[in-house]
Amino acid sequence: MRRYVLVSYDVSDPKRWRRVYKVMRGYGQHVQYSVFLCQLTDTEEARLRETLYDLIHKETDQVLFARLGSVESDALDRNLTVIGREYDHLDLKKLIF
Amino acid sequence: MRRYVLVSYDVSDPKRWRRVYKVMRGYGQHVQYSVFLCQLTDTEEARLRETLYDLIHKETDQVLFARLGSVESDALDRNLTVIGREYDHLDLKKLIF
């Protein structure tokens, strides 16, 4: 099953922040400064975790993974809403390698 | 029903950012620079939206509301995970006014 996962990161060091950002660009859509919306299988999520775990400082940095539900459902419409600037809800399947 | 809601905001102007931050502190736990974890009823979420809507710049700022499931369930353990710095999982019910 492929899920919507909102990934939000707090990385204080600019170099590390950039490295995390570059990795995230290959996994999903950049919706806020340090937030990406992804569509991930369990395997892809596990691989992303591992990659980010090796990049971040374990005590000071933090990456949150918020699972929002299956991409085959209306989970995104139900569970992710926005006020202010819209995010263009791309069909992310094209981004998945 | 009371739900866990992850609220993440992108507010470019420091004064507006501070105003949003002050409002959010009354609604939940500060887990990342611009991210709060809340436990909200529909009414509280609607009131929070209204309050924030009046504070933000509609075109440039953005607030995301990610619903993670009922507080009466194991939704948080299933749907919100972290790598790196832990967030201390307070019992937020005490914070609710």
XYZ file of C-alpha atoms in Angstrom:
194
model
C 0.000 0.000 0.000
C 1.179 3.524 -0.808
C 0.404 6.212 1.797
C 0.446 9.961 1.964
C 3.168 10.941 4.422
C 3.822 14.514 5.528
C 7.502 14.877 6.393
C 8.537 17.881 8.472
C 12.122 18.527 9.589
C 13.836 20.779 12.101
C 17.511 20.950 11.132
C 19.479 23.836 12.606
C 22.693 23.596 10.584
C 22.237 25.116 7.035
C 24.491 22.503 5.361
C 22.590 19.616 6.927
C 19.302 21.361 6.133
C 20.310 21.536 2.465
C 21.314 17.880 2.354
C 17.953 16.839 3.868
C 16.164 19.146 1.416
C 17.966 17.564 -1.560
C 17.045 14.067 -0.422
C 13.426 15.078 0.168
C 13.097 16.511 -3.340
C 13.463 12.997 -4.680
C 10.698 11.695 -2.428
C 7.841 14.163 -2.750
C 6.410 17.631 -3.132
C 7.826 20.658 -1.292
C 4.788 22.259 0.371
C 6.344 24.416 3.102
C 9.869 25.591 3.967
C 10.735 22.380 5.836
C 7.753 20.247 4.903
C 7.246 17.751 2.071
C 4.174 15.770 1.081
C 5.095 12.293 -0.114
C 3.383 9.184 -1.382
C 5.382 6.234 -0.002
C 5.252 2.493 0.284
C 6.543 0.955 3.520
C 9.831 0.157 1.759
C 10.259 3.691 0.421
C 9.443 5.180 3.821
C 11.969 2.883 5.503
C 14.645 3.786 2.942
C 13.920 7.504 3.415
C 14.208 7.170 7.197
C 17.549 5.396 6.886
C 18.911 8.000 4.470
C 17.803 10.918 6.657
C 18.960 9.198 9.859
C 22.503 9.164 8.458
C 22.317 12.882 7.617
C 20.885 14.444 10.749
C 22.342 15.271 14.164
C 20.584 12.784 16.422
C 20.167 15.055 19.463
C 19.463 18.459 17.935
C 17.719 17.706 14.618
C 14.302 16.140 14.226
C 12.279 14.665 11.355
C 8.565 13.990 11.840
C 6.682 11.478 9.665
C 2.905 11.996 9.740
C 0.986 9.249 7.978
C -2.251 10.598 6.492
C -3.768 7.492 4.900
C -3.772 5.457 1.703
C -3.350 7.208 -1.637
C -6.127 4.956 -2.948
C -8.610 6.634 -0.583
C -9.885 10.182 -0.040
C -7.487 10.424 2.913
C -5.740 13.538 1.640
C -8.949 15.498 1.203
C -10.136 14.425 4.664
C -6.889 14.691 6.568
C -4.874 17.506 5.027
C -6.391 20.955 4.729
C -4.845 24.368 4.332
C -5.594 28.045 4.929
C -3.772 30.792 3.047
C -1.509 29.955 0.138
C -2.704 26.813 -1.629
C -0.336 23.933 -2.391
C -0.801 22.583 -5.913
C -1.900 19.037 -5.383
C 0.309 17.337 -7.973
C -0.284 13.740 -8.901
C 2.877 12.567 -7.180
C 2.817 9.105 -8.722
C 4.847 10.509 -11.640
C 7.634 11.493 -9.187
C 8.042 8.024 -7.745
C 11.131 6.150 -9.114
C -14.544 13.511 19.099
C -11.148 14.975 19.871
C -8.426 14.418 17.252
C -4.691 14.780 17.060
C -3.958 17.559 14.574
C -0.478 18.511 13.437
C -0.443 22.202 12.540
C 2.446 23.484 10.430
C 2.765 27.091 9.282
C 4.852 28.983 6.751
C 4.699 32.653 7.683
C 7.394 34.851 6.174
C 6.887 38.051 8.197
C 8.472 37.767 11.711
C 5.696 39.798 13.392
C 2.968 37.642 11.864
C 5.003 34.507 12.672
C 5.101 35.578 16.336
C 1.373 36.251 16.455
C 0.637 32.811 14.978
C 3.101 31.245 17.422
C 1.374 32.921 20.421
C -2.036 31.690 19.289
C -0.717 28.176 18.718
C 0.776 27.971 22.206
C -2.751 28.063 23.579
C -3.819 25.177 21.372
C -1.116 22.532 21.710
C 2.476 21.426 22.071
C 5.354 23.084 20.184
C 7.208 20.185 18.527
C 9.197 21.910 15.773
C 10.053 25.520 14.873
C 6.753 26.084 13.020
C 4.902 22.925 13.981
C 2.481 22.220 16.841
C 0.782 18.997 17.867
C -2.759 19.620 19.090
C -5.709 17.657 20.394
C -8.807 19.390 19.016
C -12.531 18.927 18.766
C -14.205 20.063 15.533
C -15.256 23.274 17.285
C -11.768 24.031 18.585
C -10.236 23.314 15.166
C -12.776 25.624 13.494
C -12.073 28.387 16.038
C -8.308 27.967 15.534
C -8.713 28.190 11.747
C -10.755 31.380 12.070
C -8.266 32.975 14.442
C -5.284 32.109 12.234
C -7.110 33.085 9.046
C -7.458 36.615 10.426
C -3.726 36.771 11.238
C -2.079 35.454 8.096
C -1.400 36.967 4.667
C -3.744 34.967 2.437
C -1.454 34.729 -0.608
C 2.003 34.327 0.885
C 1.434 32.569 4.216
C 0.158 29.018 4.643
C -1.093 26.894 7.545
C -1.467 23.127 7.094
C -3.778 21.054 9.303
C -2.942 17.353 9.245
C -5.485 15.208 11.049
C -3.853 12.116 12.532
C -6.799 10.337 14.185
C -8.806 10.185 17.398
C -7.073 10.781 20.705
C -9.067 7.836 22.062
C -7.187 5.493 19.733
C -3.549 4.520 19.149
C -3.546 6.918 16.164
C -0.593 8.941 17.390
C 1.647 5.918 17.833
C 0.661 4.610 14.406
C 0.627 7.862 12.470
C 3.259 10.117 13.975
C 6.834 8.906 14.260
C 10.112 10.756 14.622
C 13.830 10.314 13.985
C 16.416 12.378 15.822
C 15.415 14.578 18.720
C 12.393 13.126 20.519
C 9.345 15.228 21.269
C 8.111 14.675 24.811
C 4.685 13.230 24.329
C 2.806 15.306 26.923
C -0.731 14.414 27.882
C -2.149 17.466 26.132
C -5.574 17.141 27.714
C -4.302 19.269 30.601
C -3.523 22.114 28.137
C -7.039 22.241 26.758
C -8.990 25.269 28.091
